[in-house]
Short mmCIF file of C-alpha atoms in Angstrom, two decimals:
data_model
loop_
_atom_site.label_atom_id
_atom_site.label_comp_id
_atom_site.label_asym_id
_atom_site.label_seq_id
_atom_site.Cartn_x
_atom_site.Cartn_y
_atom_site.Cartn_z
CA MET A 1 19.69 -74.62 -27.61
CA LYS A 2 15.85 -74.55 -27.75
CA SER A 3 15.79 -71.74 -25.22
CA HIS A 4 18.19 -69.70 -27.35
CA TYR A 5 16.07 -70.40 -30.45
CA ARG A 6 12.84 -69.29 -28.75
CA LYS A 7 14.53 -66.09 -27.49
CA THR A 8 15.71 -65.29 -31.05
CA ILE A 9 12.17 -65.73 -32.44
CA SER A 10 10.71 -63.48 -29.71
CA ILE A 11 13.18 -60.71 -30.50
CA SER A 12 12.38 -60.98 -34.22
CA VAL A 13 8.62 -60.74 -33.61
CA VAL A 14 9.04 -57.67 -31.39
CA TYR A 15 11.26 -56.01 -33.99
CA LEU A 16 8.70 -56.78 -36.74
CA PHE A 17 5.85 -55.19 -34.74
CA LEU A 18 7.99 -52.14 -34.04
CA CYS A 19 8.69 -51.65 -37.75
CA LEU A 20 5.00 -52.00 -38.59
CA PHE A 21 4.06 -49.44 -35.91
CA ILE A 22 6.61 -46.89 -37.18
CA THR A 23 5.39 -47.39 -40.76
CA TYR A 24 1.76 -46.87 -39.66
CA VAL A 25 2.50 -43.69 -37.74
CA SER A 26 4.52 -42.23 -40.60
CA SER A 27 1.85 -43.01 -43.20
CA TYR A 28 -0.91 -41.65 -40.95
CA SER A 29 0.99 -38.41 -40.46
CA LEU A 30 1.57 -38.12 -44.23
CA ILE A 31 -2.10 -38.84 -45.03
CA ARG A 32 -3.23 -36.35 -42.41
CA GLN A 33 -0.90 -33.67 -43.78
CA ILE A 34 -2.05 -34.28 -47.36
CA THR A 35 -5.69 -34.18 -46.24
CA GLU A 36 -5.17 -30.93 -44.35
CA ASP A 37 -3.39 -29.38 -47.34
CA SER A 38 -6.21 -30.52 -49.60
CA ASN A 39 -8.87 -29.12 -47.28
CA THR A 40 -6.99 -25.83 -47.05
CA SER A 41 -6.82 -25.63 -50.82
CA MET A 42 -10.54 -26.38 -51.15
CA HIS A 43 -11.41 -23.78 -48.55
CA GLN A 44 -9.32 -21.21 -50.35
CA GLN A 45 -11.06 -22.03 -53.61
CA GLU A 46 -14.47 -21.72 -51.95
CA GLU A 47 -13.57 -18.36 -50.46
CA VAL A 48 -12.37 -17.04 -53.82
CA HIS A 49 -15.61 -18.20 -55.43
CA TYR A 50 -17.64 -16.54 -52.69
CA VAL A 51 -15.90 -13.20 -53.14
CA GLN A 52 -16.36 -13.36 -56.90
CA THR A 53 -20.10 -14.03 -56.71
CA HIS A 54 -20.98 -11.69 -53.83
CA GLN A 55 -19.53 -8.35 -54.81
CA GLU A 56 -21.76 -6.45 -52.36
CA ILE A 57 -19.45 -7.44 -49.49
CA ALA A 58 -17.07 -4.52 -49.91
CA SER A 59 -13.65 -4.12 -48.36
CA ARG A 60 -14.99 -1.59 -45.85
CA ASP A 61 -16.86 -4.44 -44.17
CA TYR A 62 -13.52 -5.81 -43.00
CA LYS A 63 -12.35 -2.64 -41.26
CA VAL A 64 -11.73 -3.34 -37.61
CA SER A 65 -12.31 0.20 -36.38
CA ALA A 66 -15.58 2.06 -36.76
CA SER A 67 -15.35 5.28 -38.77
CA ASN A 68 -17.91 7.19 -36.69
CA THR A 69 -17.41 6.89 -32.95
CA VAL A 70 -20.43 7.71 -30.82
CA THR A 71 -19.90 8.72 -27.18
CA GLY A 72 -22.28 9.90 -24.49
CA LEU A 73 -23.91 9.27 -21.12
CA ARG A 74 -26.66 6.68 -20.74
CA ASP A 75 -29.09 5.97 -17.91
CA ARG A 76 -28.56 2.21 -18.00
CA ARG A 77 -25.44 0.14 -18.57
CA PRO A 78 -26.28 -2.79 -20.83
CA SER A 79 -23.54 -5.33 -21.25
CA THR A 80 -22.89 -8.71 -22.78
CA TYR A 81 -19.74 -9.40 -20.74
CA PHE A 82 -18.02 -7.53 -17.92
CA LEU A 83 -14.37 -7.81 -16.88
CA LYS A 84 -12.84 -6.30 -13.75
CA ILE A 85 -9.05 -6.40 -13.34
CA GLU A 86 -7.48 -5.65 -9.99
CA SER A 87 -3.74 -4.92 -9.64
CA PHE A 88 -3.76 -3.75 -13.25
CA ASN A 89 -0.33 -2.11 -13.04
CA THR A 90 1.24 -5.43 -12.01
CA ILE A 91 0.12 -6.95 -15.30
CA LEU A 92 1.09 -3.82 -17.18
CA LYS A 93 4.66 -3.94 -15.90
CA SER A 94 5.08 -7.55 -16.97
CA THR A 95 7.88 -8.14 -19.44
CA VAL A 96 6.50 -11.42 -20.77
CA VAL A 97 2.78 -10.67 -21.08
CA ASP A 98 1.52 -8.52 -23.95
CA LYS A 99 -2.18 -9.37 -23.75
CA PHE A 100 -4.88 -10.65 -21.41
CA GLU A 101 -7.71 -12.99 -22.43
CA THR A 102 -10.98 -13.76 -20.64
CA ARG A 103 -12.74 -17.09 -20.46
CA PRO A 104 -15.20 -17.83 -23.30
CA PHE A 105 -18.76 -16.51 -22.93
CA PRO A 106 -21.91 -17.06 -25.03
CA ALA A 107 -23.66 -14.24 -26.87
CA GLY A 108 -25.94 -14.24 -29.88
CA GLY A 109 -25.66 -18.00 -30.29
CA TYR A 110 -21.84 -17.99 -30.53
CA ASN A 111 -18.97 -18.26 -28.06
CA TRP A 112 -16.57 -15.32 -27.69
CA TYR A 113 -13.77 -14.05 -25.51
CA LEU A 114 -12.28 -10.62 -24.89
CA GLN A 115 -8.63 -9.97 -25.66
CA MET A 116 -6.92 -6.96 -24.09
CA GLY A 117 -3.70 -5.66 -25.63
CA LEU A 118 -1.18 -4.19 -23.16
CA ARG A 119 1.63 -2.90 -25.34
CA GLY A 120 2.35 0.30 -27.24
CA LYS A 121 0.85 3.63 -26.21
CA ALA A 122 -2.70 2.47 -25.54
CA VAL A 123 -4.83 -0.38 -24.24
CA GLY A 124 -6.44 -2.39 -27.02
CA LEU A 125 -9.66 -4.38 -26.74
CA HIS A 126 -10.82 -7.02 -29.21
CA LEU A 127 -13.82 -9.33 -29.46
CA VAL A 128 -12.72 -12.79 -30.65
CA LEU A 129 -14.96 -15.49 -32.15
CA THR A 130 -13.83 -18.88 -30.85
CA GLY A 131 -13.44 -22.16 -32.69
CA LYS A 132 -15.37 -23.44 -35.70
CA GLN A 133 -18.91 -22.26 -35.00
CA ARG A 134 -20.02 -21.17 -38.45
CA THR A 135 -22.18 -23.10 -40.91
CA GLY A 136 -19.41 -24.01 -43.32
CA ASP A 137 -16.24 -22.10 -44.10
CA TYR A 138 -18.16 -19.72 -46.36
CA GLU A 139 -20.39 -18.17 -43.71
CA LEU A 140 -19.72 -14.59 -42.63
CA VAL A 141 -21.04 -13.44 -39.26
CA TYR A 142 -21.96 -9.76 -39.06
CA VAL A 143 -21.57 -8.19 -35.61
CA LEU A 144 -22.44 -4.78 -34.26
CA ALA A 145 -21.12 -4.20 -30.75
CA LYS A 146 -19.74 -1.60 -28.38
CA LEU A 147 -16.42 -2.03 -26.62
CA ARG A 148 -15.93 0.27 -23.66
CA VAL A 149 -13.73 1.14 -20.71
CA LEU A 150 -15.99 2.07 -17.80
CA ASN A 151 -15.50 5.33 -15.97
CA GLN A 152 -15.52 4.72 -12.22
CA ARG A 153 -16.15 8.37 -11.36
CA LYS A 154 -19.47 8.50 -13.25
CA LEU A 155 -17.95 10.54 -16.08
CA ASN A 156 -18.07 9.59 -19.74
CA ASN A 157 -17.08 6.01 -20.53
CA ARG A 158 -14.50 5.49 -23.27
CA GLU A 159 -16.26 3.42 -25.93
CA ARG A 160 -16.13 2.70 -29.64
CA GLN A 161 -18.58 1.15 -32.05
CA LEU A 162 -17.45 -2.15 -33.57
CA GLU A 163 -18.96 -3.20 -36.90
CA PHE A 164 -17.22 -6.29 -38.22
CA TRP A 165 -17.62 -9.36 -40.44
CA TYR A 166 -16.32 -12.50 -38.71
CA GLY A 167 -15.38 -15.36 -41.01
CA ARG A 168 -12.20 -14.71 -42.88
CA TYR A 169 -10.94 -12.99 -39.75
CA PHE A 170 -11.96 -13.87 -36.21
CA VAL A 171 -10.64 -10.90 -34.23
CA GLY A 172 -12.37 -7.52 -34.36
CA GLY A 173 -11.70 -4.51 -32.18
CA PHE A 174 -9.39 -1.60 -31.52
CA SER A 175 -5.71 -1.43 -30.63
CA ASP A 176 -6.10 2.07 -29.18
CA LEU A 177 -9.31 2.04 -27.16
CA ILE A 178 -7.78 4.21 -24.43
CA SER A 179 -4.28 5.68 -24.08
CA PHE A 180 -2.06 4.87 -21.15
CA ASP A 181 -1.80 8.60 -20.46
CA ASP A 182 -5.56 8.77 -19.88
CA LEU A 183 -5.40 5.66 -17.72
CA ARG A 184 -2.65 7.05 -15.52
CA ASP A 185 -4.46 10.38 -15.10
CA SER A 186 -6.35 9.69 -11.86
CA SER A 187 -8.64 12.69 -12.40
CA LYS A 188 -10.19 11.01 -15.45
CA GLY A 189 -11.48 8.06 -13.43
CA PHE A 190 -10.70 5.07 -15.63
CA LEU A 191 -8.11 3.44 -13.35
CA VAL A 192 -9.12 3.76 -9.68
CA ASN A 193 -7.27 1.97 -6.89
CA ASP A 194 -5.42 0.02 -9.58
CA VAL A 195 -8.76 -1.43 -10.82
CA LEU A 196 -9.74 -1.37 -14.51
CA MET A 197 -13.24 -2.31 -15.72
CA VAL A 198 -14.16 -3.06 -19.33
CA GLU A 199 -17.21 -4.54 -21.02
CA VAL A 200 -18.65 -5.49 -24.38
CA GLN A 201 -22.23 -4.89 -25.44
CA LEU A 202 -23.41 -7.02 -28.36
CA GLN A 203 -26.02 -5.06 -30.32
CA ALA A 204 -26.68 -7.05 -33.48
CA ILE A 205 -25.51 -10.28 -35.05
CA SER A 206 -26.29 -11.83 -38.46
CA THR A 207 -30.07 -11.94 -38.42
CA THR A 208 -32.26 -11.61 -41.50
CA LYS A 209 -36.00 -11.12 -41.20
CA ARG A 210 -38.65 -11.68 -43.85
CA ARG A 211 -40.01 -8.68 -45.68
CA SER A 212 -43.42 -7.69 -44.41
CA ALA A 213 -46.65 -6.92 -46.13
CA ILE A 214 -47.89 -3.53 -44.97
CA ARG A 215 -51.27 -2.79 -43.53
CA THR A 216 -53.11 0.37 -42.63
CA LYS A 217 -54.60 1.06 -39.28
CA THR A 218 -57.54 3.41 -38.88
CA SER A 219 -58.33 2.78 -35.23
CA ARG A 220 -57.87 5.56 -32.69
CA ASP A 221 -54.21 6.43 -32.08
CA PRO A 222 -52.62 6.40 -28.67
CA SER A 223 -52.43 9.72 -26.88
CA SER A 224 -50.00 12.32 -28.15
CA ARG A 225 -47.64 11.69 -25.24
CA ASP A 226 -46.85 8.30 -26.80
CA TYR A 227 -45.32 10.10 -29.77
CA LYS A 228 -43.13 12.43 -27.77
CA VAL A 229 -39.49 11.98 -28.72
CA SER A 230 -36.99 11.78 -25.88
CA ALA A 231 -34.57 14.59 -25.17
CA SER A 232 -32.21 12.97 -27.63
CA ASN A 233 -28.89 13.40 -29.35
CA PRO A 234 -29.48 12.00 -32.83
CA VAL A 235 -26.61 10.72 -34.96
CA THR A 236 -27.12 10.39 -38.72
CA GLY A 237 -25.13 8.97 -41.61
CA LEU A 238 -25.00 6.55 -44.54
CA ARG A 239 -24.14 2.87 -44.13
CA ASP A 240 -23.87 -0.19 -46.38
CA ARG A 241 -25.51 -2.62 -43.99
CA ARG A 242 -29.25 -3.16 -44.44
CA PRO A 243 -31.62 -3.37 -41.45
CA SER A 244 -31.19 -6.55 -39.46
CA THR A 245 -34.48 -6.54 -37.50
CA TYR A 246 -37.23 -5.46 -39.91
CA SER A 247 -37.62 -3.97 -43.39
CA LEU A 248 -40.67 -2.35 -45.03
CA LYS A 249 -40.89 -1.65 -48.76
CA ILE A 250 -43.71 0.57 -50.04
CA VAL A 251 -44.86 0.71 -53.64
CA SER A 252 -46.99 3.65 -54.92
CA PHE A 253 -45.79 5.85 -52.11
CA ASN A 254 -47.19 9.04 -53.69
CA THR A 255 -50.70 7.59 -53.62
CA ILE A 256 -50.40 7.13 -49.87
CA LEU A 257 -48.75 10.52 -49.50
CA LYS A 258 -51.82 12.24 -51.01
CA SER A 259 -54.29 10.31 -48.84
CA THR A 260 -56.49 12.39 -46.56
CA VAL A 261 -57.64 9.50 -44.37
CA VAL A 262 -54.41 7.59 -43.66
CA ASP A 263 -51.62 9.48 -41.92
CA LYS A 264 -49.32 6.55 -41.20
CA PHE A 265 -48.37 2.98 -42.00
CA GLU A 266 -48.02 0.39 -39.29
CA THR A 267 -46.37 -2.96 -40.00
CA ARG A 268 -47.39 -6.33 -38.67
CA PRO A 269 -45.80 -7.29 -35.34
CA PHE A 270 -42.25 -8.60 -35.44
CA SER A 271 -40.12 -10.10 -32.71
CA ALA A 272 -36.91 -8.69 -31.24
CA GLY A 273 -35.34 -9.39 -27.88
CA GLY A 274 -38.28 -11.52 -26.73
CA TYR A 275 -40.89 -8.79 -27.33
CA ASN A 276 -43.27 -7.90 -30.17
CA TRP A 277 -42.89 -4.57 -31.96
CA THR A 278 -44.40 -2.62 -34.85
CA LEU A 279 -42.79 -0.05 -37.14
CA HIS A 280 -44.74 3.18 -37.72
CA VAL A 281 -44.05 5.38 -40.77
CA TYR A 282 -45.56 8.87 -41.12
CA PRO A 283 -45.19 9.91 -44.77
CA ASN A 284 -46.25 13.51 -44.06
CA GLY A 285 -44.72 13.69 -40.61
CA ASN A 286 -46.24 13.26 -37.17
CA LYS A 287 -47.84 16.63 -36.54
CA LYS A 288 -48.52 15.76 -32.89
CA ASP A 289 -44.78 15.56 -32.31
CA GLY A 290 -43.71 18.58 -34.36
CA GLY A 291 -42.83 16.54 -37.41
CA SER A 292 -44.72 18.47 -40.12
CA GLY A 293 -42.73 18.58 -43.34
CA TYR A 294 -40.58 15.58 -42.40
CA ILE A 295 -40.63 11.81 -42.63
CA SER A 296 -41.32 10.51 -39.08
CA LEU A 297 -40.35 7.01 -37.92
CA TYR A 298 -41.29 5.25 -34.66
CA VAL A 299 -41.26 1.82 -33.05
CA ALA A 300 -44.01 0.69 -30.67
CA ILE A 301 -43.90 -2.24 -28.28
CA GLU A 302 -47.04 -4.33 -28.04
CA LYS A 303 -48.53 -4.14 -24.57
CA SER A 304 -49.51 -7.78 -24.76
CA SER A 305 -45.82 -8.71 -24.67
CA LEU A 306 -45.29 -6.70 -21.50
CA VAL A 307 -46.08 -8.02 -18.05
CA GLU A 308 -49.21 -6.30 -16.77
CA SER A 309 -47.28 -3.88 -14.57
CA VAL A 310 -46.58 -0.21 -15.01
CA HIS A 311 -43.22 -0.76 -13.32
CA GLN A 312 -41.81 -3.10 -15.94
CA GLU A 313 -39.40 -1.39 -18.31
CA VAL A 314 -37.77 -2.60 -21.50
CA TYR A 315 -34.58 -0.85 -22.60
CA ALA A 316 -33.81 -0.83 -26.32
CA ASP A 317 -31.46 0.82 -28.78
CA LEU A 318 -33.21 1.91 -31.99
CA ARG A 319 -31.75 2.55 -35.40
CA PHE A 320 -33.97 3.64 -38.31
CA TYR A 321 -33.15 3.33 -42.02
CA ILE A 322 -34.24 4.84 -45.33
CA PHE A 323 -32.75 3.30 -48.48
CA ASN A 324 -30.93 5.61 -50.93
CA LYS A 325 -30.68 3.98 -54.34
CA ASN A 326 -28.22 6.55 -55.71
CA GLU A 327 -25.67 5.72 -53.03
CA ARG A 328 -26.71 2.07 -52.69
CA LYS A 329 -26.65 2.75 -48.96
CA TYR A 330 -29.06 3.38 -46.11
CA PHE A 331 -29.57 6.77 -44.51
CA THR A 332 -29.46 5.99 -40.80
CA ILE A 333 -30.57 7.86 -37.69
CA GLN A 334 -30.06 6.72 -34.11
CA ASP A 335 -29.71 8.09 -30.59
CA ILE A 336 -26.65 7.77 -28.37
CA ASP A 337 -28.91 6.98 -25.41
CA VAL A 338 -31.11 3.98 -24.67
CA TRP A 339 -34.91 4.17 -24.96
CA ARG A 340 -37.24 3.15 -22.13
CA PHE A 341 -40.47 1.35 -23.01
CA ASN A 342 -43.18 0.53 -20.47
CA ALA A 343 -46.97 0.21 -20.24
CA LEU A 344 -47.35 4.00 -20.16
CA LYS A 345 -44.75 4.76 -22.79
CA THR A 346 -45.08 2.27 -25.64
CA MET A 347 -43.71 4.28 -28.59
CA TRP A 348 -40.40 5.98 -29.29
CA GLY A 349 -38.76 7.36 -32.40
CA PHE A 350 -37.89 10.48 -34.39
CA SER A 351 -40.33 13.07 -35.66
CA LYS A 352 -37.79 14.70 -38.00
CA VAL A 353 -35.90 11.93 -39.78
CA LEU A 354 -35.62 13.47 -43.25
CA PRO A 355 -37.15 16.61 -44.81
CA LEU A 356 -40.12 15.61 -46.97
CA ASP A 357 -38.93 17.77 -49.89
CA THR A 358 -35.57 15.99 -49.83
CA PHE A 359 -37.29 12.63 -49.70
CA LYS A 360 -39.74 13.36 -52.56
CA ASP A 361 -37.11 14.69 -54.97
CA PRO A 362 -36.30 11.62 -57.16
CA THR A 363 -32.82 12.99 -57.92
CA ASN A 364 -31.87 12.39 -54.29
CA GLY A 365 -32.45 8.62 -54.58
CA TYR A 366 -34.90 8.00 -51.71
CA LEU A 367 -37.92 7.72 -54.01
CA TYR A 368 -36.95 5.53 -56.97
CA ASP A 369 -38.40 3.44 -59.82
CA GLY A 370 -41.42 5.73 -60.00
CA ASP A 371 -42.45 5.94 -56.35
CA HIS A 372 -40.84 2.99 -54.55
CA CYS A 373 -39.14 3.41 -51.19
CA GLU A 374 -37.82 1.26 -48.35
CA PHE A 375 -37.68 1.81 -44.58
CA GLY A 376 -36.16 -0.33 -41.87
CA VAL A 377 -35.34 -0.56 -38.20
CA ASP A 378 -32.97 -2.34 -35.84
CA VAL A 379 -34.31 -3.00 -32.36
CA ILE A 380 -31.63 -4.13 -29.94
CA VAL A 381 -33.04 -5.00 -26.52
CA ASP A 382 -30.54 -4.34 -23.79
CA THR A 383 -30.15 -6.95 -21.09
CA PRO A 384 -27.78 -6.76 -18.12
CA PHE A 385 -24.81 -9.08 -18.20
CA GLU A 386 -25.34 -12.48 -16.60
CA LYS A 387 -21.72 -13.57 -16.49
CA SER A 388 -18.60 -11.74 -15.34
CA GLU A 389 -15.20 -12.38 -13.87
CA LEU A 390 -12.88 -10.76 -11.32
CA PHE A 391 -9.13 -10.99 -11.89
CA SER A 392 -6.85 -9.94 -9.01
CA VAL A 393 -3.19 -10.28 -8.06
CA ARG A 394 -2.15 -10.95 -4.45
CA TRP A 395 1.33 -10.11 -3.20
CA SER A 396 3.21 -12.70 -1.17
CA SER A 397 6.54 -13.46 0.50
CA GLU A 398 6.08 -17.22 0.95
CA LYS A 399 9.13 -19.41 0.45
CA PHE A 400 10.04 -23.06 0.04
CA ALA A 401 13.58 -24.40 0.41
CA TRP A 402 14.98 -27.73 -0.78
CA THR A 403 18.32 -29.27 0.23
CA ILE A 404 19.84 -31.92 -2.06
CA GLN A 405 22.36 -34.12 -0.27
CA ASN A 406 25.17 -36.04 -2.04
CA PHE A 407 24.77 -33.83 -5.07
CA SER A 408 27.86 -35.09 -6.88
CA THR A 409 26.58 -38.69 -6.81
CA LEU A 410 23.26 -37.94 -8.52
CA VAL A 411 22.84 -39.82 -11.79
CA LYS A 412 19.22 -39.15 -12.81
CA ASP A 413 18.23 -36.51 -15.36
CA ASN A 414 15.46 -35.01 -13.18
CA TYR A 415 14.83 -34.72 -9.46
CA TYR A 416 11.69 -33.67 -7.62
CA PRO A 417 11.02 -32.94 -3.92
CA ASP A 418 7.65 -33.46 -2.27
CA VAL A 419 4.64 -31.36 -3.26
CA PHE A 420 4.35 -28.10 -1.29
CA SER A 421 1.84 -25.21 -1.03
CA LEU A 422 2.40 -21.59 -2.03
CA GLY A 423 -0.24 -18.96 -2.68
CA GLY A 424 -3.09 -21.40 -2.11
CA LYS A 425 -1.95 -23.82 -4.83
CA LYS A 426 0.11 -27.02 -4.95
CA TRP A 427 3.56 -26.99 -6.59
CA PHE A 428 6.76 -28.96 -6.88
CA LEU A 429 10.28 -28.04 -7.95
CA GLN A 430 12.03 -29.81 -10.80
CA MET A 431 15.82 -29.83 -11.09
CA ASP A 432 17.73 -31.15 -14.09
CA GLN A 433 21.02 -30.76 -15.93
CA GLY A 434 19.52 -28.02 -18.07
CA CYS A 435 21.63 -27.29 -21.12
CA GLY A 436 24.34 -29.78 -20.07
CA LYS A 437 26.65 -27.14 -18.65
CA ALA A 438 24.39 -25.86 -15.90
CA VAL A 439 21.73 -26.80 -13.37
CA GLY A 440 18.14 -26.06 -14.40
CA LEU A 441 15.37 -25.27 -11.91
CA TYR A 442 11.63 -25.09 -12.63
CA LEU A 443 8.44 -24.35 -10.69
CA VAL A 444 5.66 -26.77 -11.69
CA LEU A 445 1.91 -26.34 -11.04
CA THR A 446 0.39 -29.70 -10.15
CA GLY A 447 -2.87 -31.32 -11.20
CA LYS A 448 -6.11 -29.61 -12.18
CA GLN A 449 -6.27 -26.63 -9.86
CA ARG A 450 -7.66 -24.03 -12.25
CA THR A 451 -11.31 -22.95 -12.59
CA GLY A 452 -11.95 -24.66 -15.90
CA ASP A 453 -9.54 -25.02 -18.79
CA TYR A 454 -9.64 -21.30 -19.55
CA GLU A 455 -8.16 -19.82 -16.34
CA LEU A 456 -4.62 -18.49 -16.53
CA VAL A 457 -2.61 -18.11 -13.31
CA TYR A 458 -0.11 -15.26 -13.22
CA VAL A 459 2.98 -15.90 -11.06
CA LEU A 460 5.87 -13.66 -10.09
CA ALA A 461 8.59 -15.54 -8.20
CA LYS A 462 12.32 -15.86 -7.65
CA LEU A 463 14.21 -19.12 -8.16
CA ARG A 464 17.57 -19.15 -6.41
CA VAL A 465 20.55 -21.27 -5.42
CA LEU A 466 21.43 -20.34 -1.83
CA ASN A 467 24.98 -19.39 -0.97
CA GLN A 468 26.08 -21.31 2.13
CA ARG A 469 28.99 -18.97 2.88
CA LYS A 470 26.70 -15.93 3.25
CA LEU A 471 27.79 -14.47 -0.08
CA SER A 472 25.44 -13.48 -2.86
CA ASN A 473 22.82 -16.02 -3.87
CA ARG A 474 22.42 -16.97 -7.53
CA GLU A 475 18.82 -16.10 -8.47
CA LYS A 476 16.59 -15.31 -11.43
CA GLN A 477 13.23 -13.59 -11.68
CA LEU A 478 10.39 -15.83 -12.92
CA GLU A 479 7.33 -14.21 -14.49
CA PHE A 480 5.00 -16.76 -16.00
CA TRP A 481 1.36 -17.47 -16.93
CA TYR A 482 0.38 -21.00 -15.90
CA GLY A 483 -2.48 -22.49 -17.87
CA ARG A 484 -1.47 -23.33 -21.39
CA TYR A 485 1.82 -24.52 -19.93
CA PHE A 486 2.44 -25.74 -16.39
CA VAL A 487 6.24 -25.60 -16.10
CA GLY A 488 8.10 -22.31 -15.74
CA GLY A 489 11.78 -21.83 -14.91
CA PHE A 490 15.34 -21.71 -16.21
CA SER A 491 17.66 -24.29 -17.77
CA ASP A 492 20.80 -22.36 -16.76
CA LEU A 493 20.25 -21.16 -13.19
CA ILE A 494 23.87 -21.86 -12.21
CA SER A 495 26.79 -23.37 -14.13
CA PHE A 496 28.56 -26.56 -13.06
CA ASP A 497 31.84 -24.62 -13.02
CA ASP A 498 30.49 -22.28 -10.35
CA LEU A 499 29.15 -25.22 -8.37
CA ARG A 500 32.50 -27.05 -8.40
CA ASP A 501 34.38 -23.93 -7.31
CA SER A 502 34.37 -24.42 -3.52
CA SER A 503 35.42 -20.81 -2.93
CA LYS A 504 32.08 -19.58 -4.26
CA GLY A 505 30.10 -21.37 -1.56
CA PHE A 506 27.19 -22.89 -3.48
CA LEU A 507 28.11 -26.57 -2.98
CA VAL A 508 29.30 -27.29 0.57
CA ASN A 509 29.87 -30.78 1.94
CA ASP A 510 28.32 -32.05 -1.29
CA ALA A 511 24.98 -30.39 -0.38
CA LEU A 512 23.11 -28.00 -2.68
CA MET A 513 20.36 -25.71 -1.35
CA VAL A 514 17.72 -24.18 -3.65
CA GLU A 515 14.73 -22.00 -2.87
CA VAL A 516 11.62 -20.52 -4.48
CA GLU A 517 10.13 -17.28 -3.19
CA LEU A 518 6.59 -16.47 -4.33
CA GLN A 519 6.12 -12.72 -4.82
CA ALA A 520 2.73 -12.47 -6.50
CA ILE A 521 0.00 -14.82 -7.72
CA SER A 522 -3.32 -14.16 -9.45
CA THR A 523 -6.78 -15.47 -8.73
CA THR A 524 -9.80 -15.35 -11.00
CA LYS A 525 -13.35 -15.55 -9.70
CA TYR A 526 -16.18 -16.29 -12.12
CA PHE A 527 -19.77 -15.23 -11.55
CA PRO A 528 -21.93 -17.18 -11.40
CA SER A 529 -19.47 -19.77 -10.13
#
């Protein structure tokens, strides 16, 4: 009697704890949902407030594609991240994969990854900002970058300029970077030996520098060869975005323009890319470089920031600005090629930025509020990529067979054989009752065999039930990316009706034979490892 009483109390206590646990979980889920909804509402309110009080962020800032594409040949290939894909057509023919993503990589103080679109009539390439890396939900991250498909025959690369605000959206790029027709045309050199190479070059990212006081310099100028402009291909236009590296505002410009002793302004040194620079403005043009009658703009690197060696070179992209108050935009001039700075060549720029008559005419908007004007420059120092990855697909014909004895007596929901090796990785098969009317068969990747949490493993394989009377096997094609999920297969590989039909030859002497044949598997190598 006492034993029965104690057993009843024990059951009651267990039941009470179970009820309390269910109540806790339910309330926690409800509180979490309410909190998330509240946070979402607050974030939406903050975003609306931000848009209302910062009208200068126009809708054009959210365009993914750049309106003016600049293409050309460069001497040096700067890159933030490089991706090489071998066996590209294997991925392209996939019926379950519509995009390819790289591992995350750091650039400009943020973490990013590349996303390649593989559907439609063209290959798309997008730069994606990962996770919550901004200072509050209100912060917008401005990015200027180049996305390109590299030409492996030393012809023109296919590239486009990306100018994008990350914040409300986190994916910027182009869905039509290069057409499949151009890829398949072997004479164009983008897809060679089934290898495709793409890269991203980050040029500028959300930096704001202090305005500088200006100072004159009357010391002897460098030799005229320092002012020689490169054999360049200038590109000009108007843009909303202000300079991100340095800005110079001049008051009483006409007084300086009429000076007979000062032919230029030189700013204080400013830092960009780990080097010190100065901006040089010639109000009447640099006559030594054929700039008479024009505004001339240059950037000089300070020799003190260079290693004392004539062989050291610094590669930089330059973009010069002149503010136009009428348009509320900046007239911009840049070159499609990179500029080389060294101890013997410390200054580069443009001798003919804007005709002086155009600049001086107040109706044009460059000289405003009497004689105010503003100049600026972006200096983007190019550095070779430090991280890259190599994605390749290896073909295979490896197989693994599994025989299940006494099949009709099995009572468990799932059955597993021993772990086996295929394609250099460890796997096991999982068999279950699938949808209740059929046998399911799955290929499972075991343990932590990937290179970090970001690697995806592409697998092409066949799962089959072997016919023991030499008739047709029952098989299905498996195409799967292992990484986010580790189990790929089918819940209806063969029906129980077909199994029980002895004339069909799948279940003989109460033995069932299944097999997996690996056809292709990917590997990804990361550098540095």
